[in-house]
PDB file of C-alpha atoms in Angstrom:
ATOM      1  CA  UNK A   1      20.387  16.668 -29.921  1.00  0.00           C
ATOM      2  CA  UNK A   2      21.399  17.267 -26.284  1.00  0.00           C
ATOM      3  CA  UNK A   3      17.338  18.418 -25.702  1.00  0.00           C
ATOM      4  CA  UNK A   4      16.348  14.843 -26.821  1.00  0.00           C
ATOM      5  CA  UNK A   5      18.927  12.983 -24.803  1.00  0.00           C
ATOM      6  CA  UNK A   6      17.940  15.168 -21.827  1.00  0.00           C
ATOM      7  CA  UNK A   7      13.961  14.265 -22.411  1.00  0.00           C
ATOM      8  CA  UNK A   8      15.030  10.461 -22.704  1.00  0.00           C
ATOM      9  CA  UNK A   9      16.847  10.917 -19.600  1.00  0.00           C
ATOM     10  CA  UNK A  10      13.632  12.368 -17.723  1.00  0.00           C
ATOM     11  CA  UNK A  11      10.963   9.908 -19.315  1.00  0.00           C
ATOM     12  CA  UNK A  12      13.522   7.044 -17.784  1.00  0.00           C
ATOM     13  CA  UNK A  13      13.483   9.047 -14.283  1.00  0.00           C
ATOM     14  CA  UNK A  14       9.798  10.090 -13.809  1.00  0.00           C
ATOM     15  CA  UNK A  15       8.762   6.397 -12.919  1.00  0.00           C
ATOM     16  CA  UNK A  16      11.587   6.238 -10.101  1.00  0.00           C
ATOM     17  CA  UNK A  17      11.047   9.600  -8.834  1.00  0.00           C
ATOM     18  CA  UNK A  18       7.156   9.082  -8.657  1.00  0.00           C
ATOM     19  CA  UNK A  19       7.617   5.602  -6.677  1.00  0.00           C
ATOM     20  CA  UNK A  20       9.992   7.707  -4.386  1.00  0.00           C
ATOM     21  CA  UNK A  21       7.415  10.276  -3.210  1.00  0.00           C
ATOM     22  CA  UNK A  22       5.119   7.868  -2.957  1.00  0.00           C
ATOM     23  CA  UNK A  23       7.411   5.859  -0.349  1.00  0.00           C
ATOM     24  CA  UNK A  24       7.580   9.065   1.752  1.00  0.00           C
ATOM     25  CA  UNK A  25       3.479   9.434   1.277  1.00  0.00           C
ATOM     26  CA  UNK A  26       3.230   5.833   2.103  1.00  0.00           C
ATOM     27  CA  UNK A  27       5.615   6.373   5.518  1.00  0.00           C
ATOM     28  CA  UNK A  28       3.586   9.538   6.640  1.00  0.00           C
ATOM     29  CA  UNK A  29       0.212   7.589   6.598  1.00  0.00           C
ATOM     30  CA  UNK A  30       1.502   4.883   8.346  1.00  0.00           C
ATOM     31  CA  UNK A  31       2.574   7.061  10.931  1.00  0.00           C
ATOM     32  CA  UNK A  32      -0.846   9.248  11.068  1.00  0.00           C
ATOM     33  CA  UNK A  33      -2.872   5.921  11.034  1.00  0.00           C
ATOM     34  CA  UNK A  34      -1.009   4.378  13.757  1.00  0.00           C
ATOM     35  CA  UNK A  35      -1.542   7.178  15.829  1.00  0.00           C
ATOM     36  CA  UNK A  36      -5.456   7.424  14.712  1.00  0.00           C
ATOM     37  CA  UNK A  37      -5.591   3.880  15.669  1.00  0.00           C
ATOM     38  CA  UNK A  38      -4.094   4.332  19.197  1.00  0.00           C
ATOM     39  CA  UNK A  39      -6.646   6.689  20.086  1.00  0.00           C
ATOM     40  CA  UNK A  40      -9.395   4.654  19.509  1.00  0.00           C
ATOM     41  CA  UNK A  41     -10.263   4.759  15.656  1.00  0.00           C
ATOM     42  CA  UNK A  42     -12.002   1.873  14.330  1.00  0.00           C
ATOM     43  CA  UNK A  43      -9.828   0.641  11.294  1.00  0.00           C
ATOM     44  CA  UNK A  44     -13.318  -0.438   9.465  1.00  0.00           C
ATOM     45  CA  UNK A  45     -14.469   3.005   9.778  1.00  0.00           C
ATOM     46  CA  UNK A  46     -10.805   4.138   9.050  1.00  0.00           C
ATOM     47  CA  UNK A  47     -11.218   2.239   5.599  1.00  0.00           C
ATOM     48  CA  UNK A  48     -14.510   3.664   4.558  1.00  0.00           C
ATOM     49  CA  UNK A  49     -13.711   6.852   5.091  1.00  0.00           C
ATOM     50  CA  UNK A  50     -10.470   7.263   3.337  1.00  0.00           C
ATOM     51  CA  UNK A  51     -11.566   5.709   0.126  1.00  0.00           C
ATOM     52  CA  UNK A  52     -14.970   8.111   0.275  1.00  0.00           C
ATOM     53  CA  UNK A  53     -12.574  11.003   0.573  1.00  0.00           C
ATOM     54  CA  UNK A  54     -10.433   9.857  -2.320  1.00  0.00           C
ATOM     55  CA  UNK A  55     -13.538   9.143  -4.401  1.00  0.00           C
ATOM     56  CA  UNK A  56     -15.158  12.636  -3.975  1.00  0.00           C
ATOM     57  CA  UNK A  57     -11.992  14.387  -4.602  1.00  0.00           C
ATOM     58  CA  UNK A  58     -10.856  12.549  -7.834  1.00  0.00           C
ATOM     59  CA  UNK A  59     -14.062  11.624  -9.575  1.00  0.00           C
ATOM     60  CA  UNK A  60     -14.503  15.276 -10.827  1.00  0.00           C
ATOM     61  CA  UNK A  61     -10.986  15.045 -12.202  1.00  0.00           C
ATOM     62  CA  UNK A  62     -11.705  11.737 -14.151  1.00  0.00           C
ATOM     63  CA  UNK A  63     -14.691  13.042 -15.500  1.00  0.00           C
ATOM     64  CA  UNK A  64     -13.732  15.955 -16.750  1.00  0.00           C
ATOM     65  CA  UNK A  65      -9.832  14.772 -18.192  1.00  0.00           C
ATOM     66  CA  UNK A  66     -10.997  11.682 -19.397  1.00  0.00           C
ATOM     67  CA  UNK A  67     -14.493  11.455 -20.592  1.00  0.00           C
ATOM     68  CA  UNK A  68     -13.323  11.837 -24.167  1.00  0.00           C
ATOM     69  CA  UNK A  69     -10.659   8.621 -23.896  1.00  0.00           C
ATOM     70  CA  UNK A  70     -12.415   6.579 -21.306  1.00  0.00           C
ATOM     71  CA  UNK A  71     -13.996   2.996 -22.843  1.00  0.00           C
ATOM     72  CA  UNK A  72     -17.315   2.228 -22.266  1.00  0.00           C
ATOM     73  CA  UNK A  73     -18.021   0.476 -19.186  1.00  0.00           C
ATOM     74  CA  UNK A  74     -18.406  -3.622 -19.641  1.00  0.00           C
ATOM     75  CA  UNK A  75     -19.312  -6.232 -17.454  1.00  0.00           C
ATOM     76  CA  UNK A  76     -15.927  -7.772 -17.248  1.00  0.00           C
ATOM     77  CA  UNK A  77     -14.421  -4.304 -16.486  1.00  0.00           C
ATOM     78  CA  UNK A  78     -17.350  -4.344 -13.778  1.00  0.00           C
ATOM     79  CA  UNK A  79     -16.600  -7.250 -12.231  1.00  0.00           C
ATOM     80  CA  UNK A  80     -13.026  -6.516 -12.503  1.00  0.00           C
ATOM     81  CA  UNK A  81     -13.006  -3.045 -10.605  1.00  0.00           C
ATOM     82  CA  UNK A  82     -15.328  -4.983  -7.794  1.00  0.00           C
ATOM     83  CA  UNK A  83     -12.961  -7.397  -7.314  1.00  0.00           C
ATOM     84  CA  UNK A  84      -9.840  -4.506  -7.280  1.00  0.00           C
ATOM     85  CA  UNK A  85     -11.727  -2.772  -4.506  1.00  0.00           C
ATOM     86  CA  UNK A  86     -12.564  -6.005  -2.765  1.00  0.00           C
ATOM     87  CA  UNK A  87      -8.722  -7.015  -2.915  1.00  0.00           C
ATOM     88  CA  UNK A  88      -6.768  -3.941  -1.960  1.00  0.00           C
ATOM     89  CA  UNK A  89      -9.155  -1.070   0.068  1.00  0.00           C
ATOM     90  CA  UNK A  90     -11.323  -3.664   1.581  1.00  0.00           C
ATOM     91  CA  UNK A  91      -9.275  -6.863   2.572  1.00  0.00           C
ATOM     92  CA  UNK A  92      -5.822  -5.808   2.547  1.00  0.00           C
ATOM     93  CA  UNK A  93      -6.393  -2.523   4.319  1.00  0.00           C
ATOM     94  CA  UNK A  94      -8.164  -3.930   7.310  1.00  0.00           C
ATOM     95  CA  UNK A  95      -5.954  -6.894   7.598  1.00  0.00           C
ATOM     96  CA  UNK A  96      -3.149  -4.231   7.385  1.00  0.00           C
ATOM     97  CA  UNK A  97      -4.211  -2.040   9.782  1.00  0.00           C
ATOM     98  CA  UNK A  98      -5.160  -4.680  12.369  1.00  0.00           C
ATOM     99  CA  UNK A  99      -1.980  -6.261  12.050  1.00  0.00           C
ATOM    100  CA  UNK A 100      -0.549  -2.818  12.891  1.00  0.00           C
ATOM    101  CA  UNK A 101      -2.658  -2.687  16.161  1.00  0.00           C
ATOM    102  CA  UNK A 102      -0.785  -6.099  17.439  1.00  0.00           C
ATOM    103  CA  UNK A 103       2.283  -4.549  16.561  1.00  0.00           C
ATOM    104  CA  UNK A 104       3.597  -1.312  15.278  1.00  0.00           C
ATOM    105  CA  UNK A 105       3.934   1.082  12.388  1.00  0.00           C
ATOM    106  CA  UNK A 106       7.468   0.290  12.100  1.00  0.00           C
ATOM    107  CA  UNK A 107       7.075  -3.472  12.175  1.00  0.00           C
ATOM    108  CA  UNK A 108       3.965  -3.124   9.786  1.00  0.00           C
ATOM    109  CA  UNK A 109       6.266  -1.376   7.116  1.00  0.00           C
ATOM    110  CA  UNK A 110       8.923  -3.961   7.499  1.00  0.00           C
ATOM    111  CA  UNK A 111       6.854  -6.872   6.896  1.00  0.00           C
ATOM    112  CA  UNK A 112       5.599  -5.023   3.591  1.00  0.00           C
ATOM    113  CA  UNK A 113       9.520  -5.667   2.316  1.00  0.00           C
ATOM    114  CA  UNK A 114       7.877  -9.095   1.060  1.00  0.00           C
ATOM    115  CA  UNK A 115       5.680  -7.381  -0.936  1.00  0.00           C
ATOM    116  CA  UNK A 116       7.904  -7.196  -3.908  1.00  0.00           C
ATOM    117  CA  UNK A 117       8.932 -10.842  -3.568  1.00  0.00           C
ATOM    118  CA  UNK A 118       5.092 -12.121  -3.414  1.00  0.00           C
ATOM    119  CA  UNK A 119       4.178  -9.817  -6.442  1.00  0.00           C
ATOM    120  CA  UNK A 120       7.356 -11.260  -8.719  1.00  0.00           C
ATOM    121  CA  UNK A 121       6.180 -14.542  -7.818  1.00  0.00           C
ATOM    122  CA  UNK A 122       2.731 -13.971  -8.777  1.00  0.00           C
ATOM    123  CA  UNK A 123       3.746 -12.151 -11.789  1.00  0.00           C
ATOM    124  CA  UNK A 124       5.785 -14.766 -12.823  1.00  0.00           C
ATOM    125  CA  UNK A 125       2.906 -17.126 -12.471  1.00  0.00           C
ATOM    126  CA  UNK A 126       0.480 -15.006 -14.234  1.00  0.00           C
ATOM    127  CA  UNK A 127       3.488 -14.550 -17.106  1.00  0.00           C
ATOM    128  CA  UNK A 128       3.690 -10.749 -16.597  1.00  0.00           C
ATOM    129  CA  UNK A 129       7.021 -11.021 -15.558  1.00  0.00           C
ATOM    130  CA  UNK A 130       9.591 -13.660 -17.894  1.00  0.00           C
ATOM    131  CA  UNK A 131      12.300 -15.258 -15.730  1.00  0.00           C
ATOM    132  CA  UNK A 132      15.432 -16.374 -16.943  1.00  0.00           C
ATOM    133  CA  UNK A 133      17.626 -18.597 -14.739  1.00  0.00           C
ATOM    134  CA  UNK A 134      20.594 -18.070 -16.839  1.00  0.00           C
ATOM    135  CA  UNK A 135      20.425 -14.340 -16.626  1.00  0.00           C
ATOM    136  CA  UNK A 136      22.095 -12.125 -13.995  1.00  0.00           C
ATOM    137  CA  UNK A 137      19.060  -9.944 -14.080  1.00  0.00           C
ATOM    138  CA  UNK A 138      16.634 -13.109 -13.009  1.00  0.00           C
ATOM    139  CA  UNK A 139      18.910 -14.663 -10.718  1.00  0.00           C
ATOM    140  CA  UNK A 140      19.005 -11.065  -8.780  1.00  0.00           C
ATOM    141  CA  UNK A 141      15.233 -11.129  -8.767  1.00  0.00           C
ATOM    142  CA  UNK A 142      15.389 -14.447  -7.161  1.00  0.00           C
ATOM    143  CA  UNK A 143      18.083 -14.096  -4.677  1.00  0.00           C
ATOM    144  CA  UNK A 144      16.030 -10.857  -3.639  1.00  0.00           C
ATOM    145  CA  UNK A 145      12.941 -12.856  -3.063  1.00  0.00           C
ATOM    146  CA  UNK A 146      14.684 -15.467  -1.048  1.00  0.00           C
ATOM    147  CA  UNK A 147      16.245 -12.211   1.115  1.00  0.00           C
ATOM    148  CA  UNK A 148      13.242 -10.713   1.842  1.00  0.00           C
ATOM    149  CA  UNK A 149      11.328 -13.915   2.838  1.00  0.00           C
ATOM    150  CA  UNK A 150      13.917 -14.880   4.901  1.00  0.00           C
ATOM    151  CA  UNK A 151      13.994 -11.242   6.716  1.00  0.00           C
ATOM    152  CA  UNK A 152      10.339 -11.313   7.198  1.00  0.00           C
ATOM    153  CA  UNK A 153      10.677 -14.852   9.312  1.00  0.00           C
ATOM    154  CA  UNK A 154      13.839 -13.058  10.996  1.00  0.00           C
ATOM    155  CA  UNK A 155      11.597 -10.604  11.992  1.00  0.00           C
ATOM    156  CA  UNK A 156       8.830 -12.041  13.127  1.00  0.00           C
ATOM    157  CA  UNK A 157      10.767 -14.965  15.181  1.00  0.00           C
ATOM    158  CA  UNK A 158      13.900 -12.909  16.324  1.00  0.00           C
ATOM    159  CA  UNK A 159      13.577 -10.250  19.087  1.00  0.00           C
ATOM    160  CA  UNK A 160      16.958  -9.217  20.163  1.00  0.00           C
ATOM    161  CA  UNK A 161      17.636  -6.517  23.054  1.00  0.00           C
ATOM    162  CA  UNK A 162      16.282  -2.805  22.655  1.00  0.00           C
ATOM    163  CA  UNK A 163      17.902  -0.291  20.680  1.00  0.00           C
ATOM    164  CA  UNK A 164      18.032   2.875  23.049  1.00  0.00           C
ATOM    165  CA  UNK A 165      17.619   5.831  20.893  1.00  0.00           C
ATOM    166  CA  UNK A 166      18.937   9.297  22.840  1.00  0.00           C
ATOM    167  CA  UNK A 167      15.549  11.220  21.795  1.00  0.00           C
ATOM    168  CA  UNK A 168      13.492   8.318  23.244  1.00  0.00           C
ATOM    169  CA  UNK A 169      15.383   7.478  26.691  1.00  0.00           C
ATOM    170  CA  UNK A 170      12.743   7.752  29.649  1.00  0.00           C
ATOM    171  CA  UNK A 171       9.877   7.513  26.981  1.00  0.00           C
ATOM    172  CA  UNK A 172       6.743   5.636  27.292  1.00  0.00           C
ATOM    173  CA  UNK A 173       5.186   5.602  23.784  1.00  0.00           C
ATOM    174  CA  UNK A 174       3.115   3.063  22.768  1.00  0.00           C
ATOM    175  CA  UNK A 175       4.599  -0.339  21.478  1.00  0.00           C
ATOM    176  CA  UNK A 176       2.006  -2.731  20.920  1.00  0.00           C
ATOM    177  CA  UNK A 177       4.559  -5.402  20.008  1.00  0.00           C
ATOM    178  CA  UNK A 178       6.811  -5.308  22.927  1.00  0.00           C
ATOM    179  CA  UNK A 179       3.616  -4.782  25.463  1.00  0.00           C
ATOM    180  CA  UNK A 180       1.668  -7.635  23.823  1.00  0.00           C
ATOM    181  CA  UNK A 181       4.109 -10.312  23.482  1.00  0.00           C
ATOM    182  CA  UNK A 182       5.115 -13.106  21.110  1.00  0.00           C
ATOM    183  CA  UNK A 183       1.970 -14.087  20.337  1.00  0.00           C
ATOM    184  CA  UNK A 184       0.635 -10.979  19.555  1.00  0.00           C
ATOM    185  CA  UNK A 185       3.623 -10.399  16.974  1.00  0.00           C
ATOM    186  CA  UNK A 186       2.970 -13.307  15.257  1.00  0.00           C
ATOM    187  CA  UNK A 187      -0.962 -12.907  14.600  1.00  0.00           C
ATOM    188  CA  UNK A 188      -0.253  -8.842  13.746  1.00  0.00           C
ATOM    189  CA  UNK A 189       2.700 -10.635  11.223  1.00  0.00           C
ATOM    190  CA  UNK A 190       0.310 -13.383   9.810  1.00  0.00           C
ATOM    191  CA  UNK A 191      -2.089 -10.708   9.289  1.00  0.00           C
ATOM    192  CA  UNK A 192      -0.258  -8.447   7.518  1.00  0.00           C
ATOM    193  CA  UNK A 193       1.347 -11.270   5.076  1.00  0.00           C
ATOM    194  CA  UNK A 194      -2.381 -12.187   3.984  1.00  0.00           C
ATOM    195  CA  UNK A 195      -2.913  -8.683   3.677  1.00  0.00           C
ATOM    196  CA  UNK A 196       0.060  -8.629   1.420  1.00  0.00           C
ATOM    197  CA  UNK A 197      -1.287 -11.439  -0.973  1.00  0.00           C
ATOM    198  CA  UNK A 198      -3.951  -9.728  -1.452  1.00  0.00           C
ATOM    199  CA  UNK A 199      -2.442  -6.251  -2.110  1.00  0.00           C
ATOM    200  CA  UNK A 200      -0.031  -8.285  -4.731  1.00  0.00           C
ATOM    201  CA  UNK A 201      -2.845  -9.821  -6.546  1.00  0.00           C
ATOM    202  CA  UNK A 202      -4.563  -6.216  -6.564  1.00  0.00           C
ATOM    203  CA  UNK A 203      -1.465  -5.102  -8.698  1.00  0.00           C
ATOM    204  CA  UNK A 204      -1.599  -7.672 -10.968  1.00  0.00           C
ATOM    205  CA  UNK A 205      -5.002  -7.843 -11.525  1.00  0.00           C
ATOM    206  CA  UNK A 206      -4.637  -3.802 -12.029  1.00  0.00           C
ATOM    207  CA  UNK A 207      -2.238  -4.199 -14.768  1.00  0.00           C
ATOM    208  CA  UNK A 208      -4.784  -6.635 -16.371  1.00  0.00           C
ATOM    209  CA  UNK A 209      -7.424  -4.115 -16.283  1.00  0.00           C
ATOM    210  CA  UNK A 210      -5.512  -1.481 -17.748  1.00  0.00           C
ATOM    211  CA  UNK A 211      -5.095  -3.185 -20.879  1.00  0.00           C
ATOM    212  CA  UNK A 212      -8.787  -3.205 -21.122  1.00  0.00           C
ATOM    213  CA  UNK A 213      -9.348   0.207 -19.437  1.00  0.00           C
ATOM    214  CA  UNK A 214      -6.707   2.422 -20.103  1.00  0.00           C
ATOM    215  CA  UNK A 215      -8.178   5.449 -17.939  1.00  0.00           C
ATOM    216  CA  UNK A 216      -5.900   5.755 -14.789  1.00  0.00           C
ATOM    217  CA  UNK A 217      -8.146   8.742 -13.073  1.00  0.00           C
ATOM    218  CA  UNK A 218     -11.329   6.715 -13.884  1.00  0.00           C
ATOM    219  CA  UNK A 219     -10.288   3.332 -12.631  1.00  0.00           C
ATOM    220  CA  UNK A 220      -8.748   4.961  -9.332  1.00  0.00           C
ATOM    221  CA  UNK A 221     -11.777   6.815  -8.761  1.00  0.00           C
ATOM    222  CA  UNK A 222     -14.080   3.832  -9.618  1.00  0.00           C
ATOM    223  CA  UNK A 223     -11.920   1.044  -7.072  1.00  0.00           C
ATOM    224  CA  UNK A 224     -12.267   4.256  -4.635  1.00  0.00           C
ATOM    225  CA  UNK A 225     -15.593   4.502  -4.590  1.00  0.00           C
ATOM    226  CA  UNK A 226     -16.567   0.767  -4.606  1.00  0.00           C
ATOM    227  CA  UNK A 227     -13.987   0.522  -1.735  1.00  0.00           C
ATOM    228  CA  UNK A 228     -15.679   2.843  -0.131  1.00  0.00           C
ATOM    229  CA  UNK A 229     -19.188   1.122  -0.467  1.00  0.00           C
ATOM    230  CA  UNK A 230     -17.679  -2.142   0.377  1.00  0.00           C
ATOM    231  CA  UNK A 231     -15.571  -0.899   3.348  1.00  0.00           C
ATOM    232  CA  UNK A 232     -19.220   0.526   4.914  1.00  0.00           C
ATOM    233  CA  UNK A 233     -20.662  -2.709   4.485  1.00  0.00           C
ATOM    234  CA  UNK A 234     -17.991  -4.544   6.152  1.00  0.00           C
ATOM    235  CA  UNK A 235     -17.837  -2.204   9.102  1.00  0.00           C
ATOM    236  CA  UNK A 236     -21.662  -2.379   9.265  1.00  0.00           C
ATOM    237  CA  UNK A 237     -21.370  -6.236   9.847  1.00  0.00           C
ATOM    238  CA  UNK A 238     -18.470  -6.155  12.075  1.00  0.00           C
ATOM    239  CA  UNK A 239     -19.468  -3.603  13.926  1.00  0.00           C
ATOM    240  CA  UNK A 240     -23.006  -3.716  14.040  1.00  0.00           C
ATOM    241  CA  UNK A 241     -24.734  -1.988  16.852  1.00  0.00           C
ATOM    242  CA  UNK A 242     -21.876   0.210  17.546  1.00  0.00           C
ATOM    243  CA  UNK A 243     -22.170   3.533  16.125  1.00  0.00           C
ATOM    244  CA  UNK A 244     -19.588   5.054  17.998  1.00  0.00           C
ATOM    245  CA  UNK A 245     -16.856   3.836  15.086  1.00  0.00           C
ATOM    246  CA  UNK A 246     -18.392   6.655  13.018  1.00  0.00           C
ATOM    247  CA  UNK A 247     -18.039   9.919  15.395  1.00  0.00           C
ATOM    248  CA  UNK A 248     -15.354  11.797  13.355  1.00  0.00           C
ATOM    249  CA  UNK A 249     -13.989  15.667  14.710  1.00  0.00           C
ATOM    250  CA  UNK A 250     -11.838  17.771  13.582  1.00  0.00           C
ATOM    251  CA  UNK A 251      -9.010  15.630  15.347  1.00  0.00           C
ATOM    252  CA  UNK A 252      -6.353  13.083  14.247  1.00  0.00           C
ATOM    253  CA  UNK A 253      -8.881  10.979  12.958  1.00  0.00           C
ATOM    254  CA  UNK A 254      -9.977  13.271  10.498  1.00  0.00           C
ATOM    255  CA  UNK A 255      -6.570  13.996   9.532  1.00  0.00           C
ATOM    256  CA  UNK A 256      -5.628  10.358   9.030  1.00  0.00           C
ATOM    257  CA  UNK A 257      -8.396  10.206   6.619  1.00  0.00           C
ATOM    258  CA  UNK A 258      -8.148  12.841   4.548  1.00  0.00           C
ATOM    259  CA  UNK A 259      -4.759  12.558   4.534  1.00  0.00           C
ATOM    260  CA  UNK A 260      -4.793   8.956   3.455  1.00  0.00           C
ATOM    261  CA  UNK A 261      -7.536   9.369   0.917  1.00  0.00           C
ATOM    262  CA  UNK A 262      -5.706  12.071  -0.761  1.00  0.00           C
ATOM    263  CA  UNK A 263      -2.180  10.326  -0.921  1.00  0.00           C
ATOM    264  CA  UNK A 264      -2.427   6.584  -0.520  1.00  0.00           C
ATOM    265  CA  UNK A 265      -5.513   6.324  -2.154  1.00  0.00           C
ATOM    266  CA  UNK A 266      -6.352   8.562  -4.816  1.00  0.00           C
ATOM    267  CA  UNK A 267      -2.487   9.679  -5.665  1.00  0.00           C
ATOM    268  CA  UNK A 268      -1.133   6.202  -4.918  1.00  0.00           C
ATOM    269  CA  UNK A 269      -3.486   4.585  -7.299  1.00  0.00           C
ATOM    270  CA  UNK A 270      -3.127   7.034  -9.938  1.00  0.00           C
ATOM    271  CA  UNK A 271       0.315   7.079  -9.919  1.00  0.00           C
ATOM    272  CA  UNK A 272       0.667   3.155  -9.520  1.00  0.00           C
ATOM    273  CA  UNK A 273      -1.309   2.846 -12.478  1.00  0.00           C
ATOM    274  CA  UNK A 274       0.730   4.997 -14.561  1.00  0.00           C
ATOM    275  CA  UNK A 275       4.110   3.622 -13.230  1.00  0.00           C
ATOM    276  CA  UNK A 276       2.850  -0.334 -14.205  1.00  0.00           C
ATOM    277  CA  UNK A 277       1.967   0.797 -17.779  1.00  0.00           C
ATOM    278  CA  UNK A 278       5.404   1.736 -18.429  1.00  0.00           C
ATOM    279  CA  UNK A 279       7.351  -0.348 -16.214  1.00  0.00           C
ATOM    280  CA  UNK A 280       5.335  -3.134 -14.718  1.00  0.00           C
ATOM    281  CA  UNK A 281       3.967  -4.537 -11.558  1.00  0.00           C
ATOM    282  CA  UNK A 282       6.977  -5.707  -9.904  1.00  0.00           C
ATOM    283  CA  UNK A 283       8.934  -2.374 -10.648  1.00  0.00           C
ATOM    284  CA  UNK A 284       5.863  -0.865  -8.846  1.00  0.00           C
ATOM    285  CA  UNK A 285       6.270  -2.450  -5.413  1.00  0.00           C
ATOM    286  CA  UNK A 286      10.041  -2.734  -5.690  1.00  0.00           C
ATOM    287  CA  UNK A 287      10.369   0.507  -3.602  1.00  0.00           C
ATOM    288  CA  UNK A 288       8.638  -0.413  -0.732  1.00  0.00           C
ATOM    289  CA  UNK A 289      12.137  -0.872   1.545  1.00  0.00           C
ATOM    290  CA  UNK A 290      12.381   2.711   1.446  1.00  0.00           C
ATOM    291  CA  UNK A 291       9.166   3.600   3.624  1.00  0.00           C
ATOM    292  CA  UNK A 292      10.946   1.295   5.964  1.00  0.00           C
ATOM    293  CA  UNK A 293      13.711   3.392   6.760  1.00  0.00           C
ATOM    294  CA  UNK A 294      11.856   6.524   7.087  1.00  0.00           C
ATOM    295  CA  UNK A 295       8.880   4.915   9.090  1.00  0.00           C
ATOM    296  CA  UNK A 296      11.731   3.471  11.550  1.00  0.00           C
ATOM    297  CA  UNK A 297      13.446   6.973  12.097  1.00  0.00           C
ATOM    298  CA  UNK A 298      10.030   9.003  12.480  1.00  0.00           C
ATOM    299  CA  UNK A 299       8.228   6.183  14.245  1.00  0.00           C
ATOM    300  CA  UNK A 300      10.740   6.438  16.814  1.00  0.00           C
ATOM    301  CA  UNK A 301      10.734   9.961  16.954  1.00  0.00           C
ATOM    302  CA  UNK A 302       7.089  10.890  16.908  1.00  0.00           C
ATOM    303  CA  UNK A 303       5.297   7.564  18.534  1.00  0.00           C
ATOM    304  CA  UNK A 304       8.309   6.512  20.982  1.00  0.00           C
ATOM    305  CA  UNK A 305       7.942   2.868  19.148  1.00  0.00           C
ATOM    306  CA  UNK A 306      10.887   0.630  20.671  1.00  0.00           C
ATOM    307  CA  UNK A 307      13.702  -0.542  18.335  1.00  0.00           C
ATOM    308  CA  UNK A 308      14.931  -4.163  18.634  1.00  0.00           C
ATOM    309  CA  UNK A 309      17.640  -6.059  17.263  1.00  0.00           C
ATOM    310  CA  UNK A 310      16.806  -8.473  14.892  1.00  0.00           C
ATOM    311  CA  UNK A 311      13.780  -6.260  14.039  1.00  0.00           C
TER     312      UNK A 311
END
């Protein structure tokens, strides 16, 4: 009897542990990606490389472990996969990293706190989330939505005095947000918010696709494969004639592509798909604020990012 109760508790804890693990991975990705972008890496080639890495590494696992349970491909499922790969790997990621160029890793992570609110609203609209105004649970979600959106507005508009950290005193770390002015900050915030809407649509569509294609590894591999192809096409158009963007060596650029490809593309999509099937799309995005705490501390220590009151 005790063993059964323990197993039930472990099953309930698994989604929480999985999402917390992903937030640490997201924090590492933001810092490594920001360092690579600071050294001149194009966000277009970065997106194409990271999803190519994920597709190459995860496709064999999908073939071996899901070949007997994977549903057949249909036109409807293929269109959904193309749309999924366009929403998150291509549009969201490019807008997110472009917005990060104008701001900082900490600022970009803070803006991601709006994601649960956007996902909640979209899930409500598309009937993935039931809301009853009279219930405390629903009231808490609505209040949380108002608070997170209001916080994002304050973060964008308000910039108080700098907070001096003892490890950053006298430092000259890269700080795009402070050096480029308020207009660049607003531009970066708008790019990130548009990307977050695409991310939320991605999560909602992923939940819908899993109902007709319940093969998490295969879906992850296909999204990453299509994302790398679409990302490469966008890069060729956006950076036409500039072949230097594809140059990569044994440096921070390669580390960023491999790290992001394995953890934040392959593992993250797979774990997110499993959690969505169990707890829904809103739950899967509600842990994003945790990464902000991690990135704020590490961004200040590792990248010398300046923190401000209000931000």
